[in-house]
PDB file of C-alpha atoms in Angstrom:
ATOM      1  CA  THR A 182     -10.133   9.487 -16.734  1.00 39.00           C
ATOM      2  CA  GLN A 183     -11.568  10.129 -13.295  1.00 43.00           C
ATOM      3  CA  ALA A 184     -14.305  12.298 -14.806  1.00 42.00           C
ATOM      4  CA  SER A 185     -15.491   9.309 -16.828  1.00 43.00           C
ATOM      5  CA  PHE A 186     -16.411   7.344 -13.688  1.00 47.00           C
ATOM      6  CA  LYS A 187     -18.690   9.668 -11.761  1.00 50.00           C
ATOM      7  CA  ARG A 188     -21.356   7.006 -11.256  1.00 55.00           C
ATOM      8  CA  PRO A 189     -20.883   4.628  -8.327  1.00 63.00           C
ATOM      9  CA  ILE A 190     -19.362   1.324  -9.399  1.00 73.00           C
ATOM     10  CA  ARG A 191     -22.462  -0.529  -8.247  1.00 69.00           C
ATOM     11  CA  GLN A 192     -24.459   1.260 -10.968  1.00 62.00           C
ATOM     12  CA  LEU A 193     -22.220   0.030 -13.754  1.00 59.00           C
ATOM     13  CA  GLN A 194     -23.208  -3.011 -15.735  1.00 55.00           C
ATOM     14  CA  GLU A 195     -20.995  -6.091 -15.717  1.00 71.00           C
ATOM     15  CA  ILE A 196     -17.402  -4.917 -16.155  1.00 79.00           C
ATOM     16  CA  LYS A 197     -15.167  -6.824 -18.530  1.00 81.00           C
ATOM     17  CA  ALA A 198     -12.360  -8.624 -16.714  1.00 78.00           C
ATOM     18  CA  GLU A 199      -9.623  -6.793 -18.622  1.00 83.00           C
ATOM     19  CA  LEU A 200     -11.074  -3.403 -17.579  1.00 88.00           C
ATOM     20  CA  LYS A 201     -11.668  -4.077 -13.896  1.00 90.00           C
ATOM     21  CA  SER A 202      -8.205  -3.098 -12.711  1.00 93.00           C
ATOM     22  CA  THR A 203      -8.228   0.216 -14.591  1.00 93.00           C
ATOM     23  CA  ILE A 204     -11.744   1.146 -13.494  1.00 92.00           C
ATOM     24  CA  PHE A 205     -11.342   0.093  -9.875  1.00 94.00           C
ATOM     25  CA  ASN A 206      -7.977   1.850  -9.519  1.00 95.00           C
ATOM     26  CA  THR A 207      -9.335   5.022 -11.099  1.00 94.00           C
ATOM     27  CA  VAL A 208     -12.454   5.426  -8.979  1.00 93.00           C
ATOM     28  CA  ILE A 209     -10.672   4.653  -5.699  1.00 96.00           C
ATOM     29  CA  SER A 210      -7.669   6.932  -6.313  1.00 96.00           C
ATOM     30  CA  VAL A 211      -9.796  10.078  -6.807  1.00 94.00           C
ATOM     31  CA  SER A 212      -8.544  12.865  -4.546  1.00 95.00           C
ATOM     32  CA  PRO A 213      -9.772  14.545  -2.454  1.00 95.00           C
ATOM     33  CA  VAL A 214     -11.778  11.662  -1.064  1.00 96.00           C
ATOM     34  CA  THR A 215     -15.501  12.307  -1.437  1.00 94.00           C
ATOM     35  CA  SER A 216     -18.562  10.432  -0.207  1.00 94.00           C
ATOM     36  CA  GLU A 217     -18.727   8.804  -3.660  1.00 93.00           C
ATOM     37  CA  VAL A 218     -15.153   7.537  -3.313  1.00 95.00           C
ATOM     38  CA  LYS A 219     -15.970   6.082   0.109  1.00 96.00           C
ATOM     39  CA  GLU A 220     -19.108   4.470  -1.293  1.00 94.00           C
ATOM     40  CA  ASN A 221     -17.055   2.891  -4.061  1.00 95.00           C
ATOM     41  CA  TRP A 222     -14.467   1.725  -1.532  1.00 97.00           C
ATOM     42  CA  GLU A 223     -17.122   0.057   0.635  1.00 96.00           C
ATOM     43  CA  PHE A 224     -18.692  -1.555  -2.423  1.00 94.00           C
ATOM     44  CA  LEU A 225     -15.346  -3.025  -3.498  1.00 96.00           C
ATOM     45  CA  TRP A 226     -14.587  -4.140   0.042  1.00 97.00           C
ATOM     46  CA  ASP A 227     -17.888  -6.019   0.148  1.00 96.00           C
ATOM     47  CA  LYS A 228     -17.040  -7.487  -3.234  1.00 94.00           C
ATOM     48  CA  TYR A 229     -13.656  -8.647  -1.920  1.00 96.00           C
ATOM     49  CA  LEU A 230     -15.398 -10.395   0.976  1.00 97.00           C
ATOM     50  CA  THR A 231     -17.843 -12.246  -1.265  1.00 95.00           C
ATOM     51  CA  SER A 232     -15.703 -12.997  -4.310  1.00 94.00           C
ATOM     52  CA  GLN A 233     -14.712 -16.623  -4.780  1.00 93.00           C
ATOM     53  CA  GLN A 234     -12.095 -15.851  -7.434  1.00 93.00           C
ATOM     54  CA  ALA A 235      -8.512 -15.357  -6.267  1.00 93.00           C
ATOM     55  CA  THR A 236      -7.579 -13.256  -9.303  1.00 93.00           C
ATOM     56  CA  GLU A 237     -10.536 -10.944  -8.763  1.00 92.00           C
ATOM     57  CA  LYS A 238      -9.652 -10.574  -5.084  1.00 95.00           C
ATOM     58  CA  ASP A 239      -6.125  -9.544  -6.119  1.00 96.00           C
ATOM     59  CA  VAL A 240      -7.449  -6.838  -8.449  1.00 96.00           C
ATOM     60  CA  ILE A 241      -9.825  -5.566  -5.775  1.00 96.00           C
ATOM     61  CA  TYR A 242      -7.390  -5.416  -2.870  1.00 97.00           C
ATOM     62  CA  TYR A 243      -4.803  -3.633  -5.002  1.00 97.00           C
ATOM     63  CA  ALA A 244      -7.373  -0.941  -5.839  1.00 97.00           C
ATOM     64  CA  LEU A 245      -8.534  -0.593  -2.229  1.00 98.00           C
ATOM     65  CA  GLY A 246      -5.050   0.496  -1.180  1.00 98.00           C
ATOM     66  CA  LEU A 247      -5.201   3.523  -3.467  1.00 98.00           C
ATOM     67  CA  ILE A 248      -7.679   5.525  -1.391  1.00 98.00           C
ATOM     68  CA  ASP A 249      -6.113   8.830  -0.345  1.00 98.00           C
ATOM     69  CA  GLU A 250      -7.284   8.805   3.280  1.00 98.00           C
ATOM     70  CA  ASP A 251      -5.389   7.761   6.395  1.00 98.00           C
ATOM     71  CA  ALA A 252      -8.398   6.531   8.374  1.00 98.00           C
ATOM     72  CA  THR A 253      -9.595   4.118   5.703  1.00 98.00           C
ATOM     73  CA  LEU A 254      -6.077   2.855   5.041  1.00 98.00           C
ATOM     74  CA  LYS A 255      -5.557   2.211   8.759  1.00 98.00           C
ATOM     75  CA  THR A 256      -8.860   0.347   8.905  1.00 98.00           C
ATOM     76  CA  PHE A 257      -7.871  -1.701   5.860  1.00 98.00           C
ATOM     77  CA  ALA A 258      -4.529  -2.526   7.462  1.00 98.00           C
ATOM     78  CA  GLY A 259      -6.289  -3.654  10.618  1.00 98.00           C
ATOM     79  CA  TYR A 260      -8.463  -6.016   8.602  1.00 98.00           C
ATOM     80  CA  CYS A 261      -5.281  -7.856   7.615  1.00 97.00           C
ATOM     81  CA  LEU A 262      -5.001  -9.258  11.126  1.00 96.00           C
ATOM     82  CA  ASP A 263      -8.553 -10.605  11.037  1.00 97.00           C
ATOM     83  CA  PRO A 264      -8.711 -13.854   9.040  1.00 95.00           C
ATOM     84  CA  SER A 265     -12.502 -13.579   8.907  1.00 96.00           C
ATOM     85  CA  LYS A 266     -12.053 -10.475   6.763  1.00 97.00           C
ATOM     86  CA  VAL A 267      -8.768 -10.954   4.879  1.00 96.00           C
ATOM     87  CA  ARG A 268      -7.388 -14.277   3.704  1.00 92.00           C
ATOM     88  CA  PRO A 269      -4.062 -14.914   5.478  1.00 92.00           C
ATOM     89  CA  ALA A 270      -2.570 -15.535   2.027  1.00 90.00           C
ATOM     90  CA  ASP A 271      -3.469 -11.948   1.068  1.00 95.00           C
ATOM     91  CA  ALA A 272      -2.619 -10.110   4.292  1.00 96.00           C
ATOM     92  CA  LEU A 273       1.077  -9.320   3.828  1.00 96.00           C
ATOM     93  CA  TYR A 274       0.602  -8.538   0.138  1.00 95.00           C
ATOM     94  CA  ILE A 275      -2.127  -6.044   1.007  1.00 97.00           C
ATOM     95  CA  LEU A 276       0.123  -4.361   3.577  1.00 97.00           C
ATOM     96  CA  GLY A 277       3.257  -4.420   1.420  1.00 96.00           C
ATOM     97  CA  ARG A 278       1.928  -3.974  -2.113  1.00 95.00           C
ATOM     98  CA  SER A 279      -1.559  -2.507  -1.952  1.00 98.00           C
ATOM     99  CA  ILE A 280      -1.514  -0.061   0.951  1.00 98.00           C
ATOM    100  CA  ALA A 281       2.188   0.755   0.540  1.00 98.00           C
ATOM    101  CA  GLN A 282       1.924   1.642  -3.150  1.00 97.00           C
ATOM    102  CA  THR A 283       1.305   5.360  -2.457  1.00 97.00           C
ATOM    103  CA  ARG A 284       3.231   7.827  -0.330  1.00 96.00           C
ATOM    104  CA  ARG A 285       0.362   8.153   2.142  1.00 98.00           C
ATOM    105  CA  GLY A 286      -0.184   4.427   2.301  1.00 98.00           C
ATOM    106  CA  ARG A 287       3.529   3.733   2.734  1.00 98.00           C
ATOM    107  CA  VAL A 288       3.573   5.844   5.903  1.00 98.00           C
ATOM    108  CA  VAL A 289       0.454   4.094   7.207  1.00 98.00           C
ATOM    109  CA  SER A 290       1.869   0.640   6.449  1.00 98.00           C
ATOM    110  CA  TRP A 291       5.234   1.464   8.037  1.00 98.00           C
ATOM    111  CA  GLN A 292       3.527   2.646  11.230  1.00 98.00           C
ATOM    112  CA  PHE A 293       1.363  -0.472  11.198  1.00 98.00           C
ATOM    113  CA  MET A 294       4.480  -2.629  10.878  1.00 98.00           C
ATOM    114  CA  GLN A 295       6.013  -0.968  13.926  1.00 98.00           C
ATOM    115  CA  ASP A 296       2.850  -1.194  16.009  1.00 98.00           C
ATOM    116  CA  ASN A 297       2.138  -4.829  15.154  1.00 97.00           C
ATOM    117  CA  TRP A 298       5.564  -6.361  14.493  1.00 96.00           C
ATOM    118  CA  ALA A 299       5.355  -9.034  17.207  1.00 93.00           C
ATOM    119  CA  ARG A 300       1.963 -10.261  16.039  1.00 94.00           C
ATOM    120  CA  LEU A 301       2.877 -10.117  12.350  1.00 93.00           C
ATOM    121  CA  THR A 302       6.032 -12.165  12.804  1.00 88.00           C
ATOM    122  CA  GLU A 303       4.214 -14.666  14.991  1.00 89.00           C
ATOM    123  CA  GLU A 304       1.286 -15.220  12.634  1.00 89.00           C
ATOM    124  CA  PHE A 305       3.164 -15.215   9.338  1.00 88.00           C
ATOM    125  CA  THR A 306       6.377 -17.027  10.254  1.00 76.00           C
ATOM    126  CA  ASP A 307       5.715 -19.764   7.703  1.00 77.00           C
ATOM    127  CA  SER A 308       5.056 -17.324   4.845  1.00 78.00           C
ATOM    128  CA  LEU A 309       8.711 -16.615   4.101  1.00 72.00           C
ATOM    129  CA  PHE A 310       8.265 -15.275   0.567  1.00 80.00           C
ATOM    130  CA  ALA A 311       5.357 -13.090   1.647  1.00 89.00           C
ATOM    131  CA  VAL A 312       7.362 -11.707   4.583  1.00 90.00           C
ATOM    132  CA  ASP A 313      10.202 -10.774   2.219  1.00 92.00           C
ATOM    133  CA  ALA A 314       7.786  -9.052  -0.154  1.00 93.00           C
ATOM    134  CA  TYR A 315       6.134  -7.297   2.788  1.00 95.00           C
ATOM    135  CA  ILE A 316       9.369  -5.870   4.164  1.00 96.00           C
ATOM    136  CA  SER A 317      10.553  -4.754   0.728  1.00 96.00           C
ATOM    137  CA  GLY A 318       7.178  -3.333  -0.279  1.00 97.00           C
ATOM    138  CA  VAL A 319       6.751  -1.202   2.818  1.00 98.00           C
ATOM    139  CA  LEU A 320      10.306   0.095   3.143  1.00 98.00           C
ATOM    140  CA  GLU A 321      12.138   0.328  -0.176  1.00 98.00           C
ATOM    141  CA  ASP A 322      10.499   3.455  -1.635  1.00 97.00           C
ATOM    142  CA  PHE A 323      11.175   5.820   1.247  1.00 98.00           C
ATOM    143  CA  SER A 324      13.613   8.557   0.296  1.00 97.00           C
ATOM    144  CA  ASP A 325      14.428  10.651   3.368  1.00 97.00           C
ATOM    145  CA  GLN A 326      17.132  10.379   5.996  1.00 97.00           C
ATOM    146  CA  ALA A 327      14.742  10.717   8.938  1.00 98.00           C
ATOM    147  CA  THR A 328      12.750   7.645   7.939  1.00 98.00           C
ATOM    148  CA  LEU A 329      15.936   5.711   7.139  1.00 98.00           C
ATOM    149  CA  THR A 330      17.218   6.403  10.647  1.00 98.00           C
ATOM    150  CA  GLU A 331      13.840   5.435  12.104  1.00 98.00           C
ATOM    151  CA  ILE A 332      13.874   2.130  10.199  1.00 98.00           C
ATOM    152  CA  GLU A 333      17.441   1.300  11.218  1.00 98.00           C
ATOM    153  CA  THR A 334      16.635   2.068  14.848  1.00 98.00           C
ATOM    154  CA  PHE A 335      13.482  -0.042  14.828  1.00 98.00           C
ATOM    155  CA  PHE A 336      15.207  -3.083  13.356  1.00 97.00           C
ATOM    156  CA  SER A 337      18.464  -2.734  15.306  1.00 97.00           C
ATOM    157  CA  ASP A 338      17.417  -5.333  17.898  1.00 96.00           C
ATOM    158  CA  LYS A 339      15.508  -7.538  15.450  1.00 95.00           C
ATOM    159  CA  LEU A 340      18.150  -8.418  12.866  1.00 93.00           C
ATOM    160  CA  GLU A 341      18.948 -11.823  14.339  1.00 91.00           C
ATOM    161  CA  THR A 342      15.291 -12.847  14.251  1.00 89.00           C
ATOM    162  CA  LEU A 343      14.527 -11.697  10.696  1.00 90.00           C
ATOM    163  CA  GLY A 344      15.661 -14.960   9.142  1.00 86.00           C
ATOM    164  CA  SER A 345      15.282 -14.839   5.369  1.00 81.00           C
ATOM    165  CA  GLY A 346      13.668 -11.432   5.764  1.00 90.00           C
ATOM    166  CA  ARG A 347      17.062  -9.941   6.604  1.00 94.00           C
ATOM    167  CA  ALA A 348      18.077  -9.926   2.951  1.00 95.00           C
ATOM    168  CA  ALA A 349      14.870  -8.093   2.075  1.00 95.00           C
ATOM    169  CA  TYR A 350      15.534  -5.605   4.871  1.00 97.00           C
ATOM    170  CA  GLU A 351      19.118  -4.949   3.777  1.00 97.00           C
ATOM    171  CA  GLY A 352      18.000  -4.622   0.173  1.00 98.00           C
ATOM    172  CA  ALA A 353      15.376  -2.089   1.235  1.00 98.00           C
ATOM    173  CA  LEU A 354      18.022  -0.063   3.086  1.00 98.00           C
ATOM    174  CA  GLN A 355      20.169   0.066  -0.034  1.00 98.00           C
ATOM    175  CA  SER A 356      17.164   1.152  -2.061  1.00 98.00           C
ATOM    176  CA  ILE A 357      16.350   3.959   0.394  1.00 98.00           C
ATOM    177  CA  LYS A 358      19.962   5.155   0.413  1.00 98.00           C
ATOM    178  CA  GLY A 359      19.925   5.135  -3.378  1.00 98.00           C
ATOM    179  CA  ASN A 360      16.705   7.149  -3.395  1.00 97.00           C
ATOM    180  CA  ILE A 361      18.203   9.698  -1.000  1.00 97.00           C
ATOM    181  CA  ALA A 362      21.362  10.012  -3.092  1.00 96.00           C
ATOM    182  CA  TRP A 363      19.367  10.415  -6.309  1.00 95.00           C
ATOM    183  CA  LEU A 364      17.180  13.144  -4.828  1.00 93.00           C
ATOM    184  CA  LYS A 365      20.197  14.952  -3.430  1.00 91.00           C
ATOM    185  CA  LYS A 366      21.903  14.853  -6.797  1.00 90.00           C
ATOM    186  CA  HIS A 367      18.888  15.999  -8.785  1.00 86.00           C
ATOM    187  CA  LYS A 368      17.147  18.244  -6.239  1.00 82.00           C
ATOM    188  CA  GLU A 369      18.068  21.545  -7.874  1.00 77.00           C
ATOM    189  CA  SER A 370      17.140  20.439 -11.390  1.00 80.00           C
ATOM    190  CA  ILE A 371      13.812  19.008 -10.169  1.00 75.00           C
ATOM    191  CA  GLU A 372      12.950  22.174  -8.258  1.00 74.00           C
ATOM    192  CA  GLY A 373      13.903  24.289 -11.268  1.00 72.00           C
ATOM    193  CA  TYR A 374      11.711  22.196 -13.548  1.00 67.00           C
ATOM    194  CA  VAL A 375       8.720  22.443 -11.207  1.00 67.00           C
ATOM    195  CA  GLU A 376       9.119  26.178 -10.763  1.00 72.00           C
ATOM    196  CA  ASP A 377       9.379  26.616 -14.530  1.00 70.00           C
ATOM    197  CA  LYS A 378       6.197  24.594 -15.121  1.00 64.00           C
ATOM    198  CA  LEU A 379       4.343  26.533 -12.418  1.00 64.00           C
ATOM    199  CA  GLY A 380       5.497  29.813 -13.917  1.00 63.00           C
ATOM    200  CA  LYS A 381       7.279  31.020 -10.827  1.00 52.00           C
TER     201      LYS A 381
END
């Protein structure tokens, strides 16, 4: 539990490999974000920079995307365009799988995609699989009509240049539409359940 990890990560002894993901994810996802959470985030970021193990880097960057703070997530996203900070092989996975794994992060990553689309497509043209995963990871879990319309508008003049990413884009649209339909169908029962649990 979160209460079990009140000490900064740097004060813990060597963490067993099989526990790193659980511990890192837990201490970074604490909300609201405190100075201790930020300290842990900075410690893990430094560890990402110095680690020589690809599997450890994967575990670390996934945890870093769980912080519940826009400013840090935006900074982390910006690092993805700096190869001195983030390995190019990791960049799109961080944006599409790490940062976009939470509701807050998904919004940050979607805005980052819009703001930096030209540069992203220029720098990662050869990473076809990563581009597909990036598009799907950022877009497919949205569940509101406003964002769907925003996405369709943004990509309306880019469809011919998406290449293999077009299938990922169209799949994401179908996923969003499915999410919207599911919420519409179950909205009343969900609201009733929540109200019942809250005692309203």
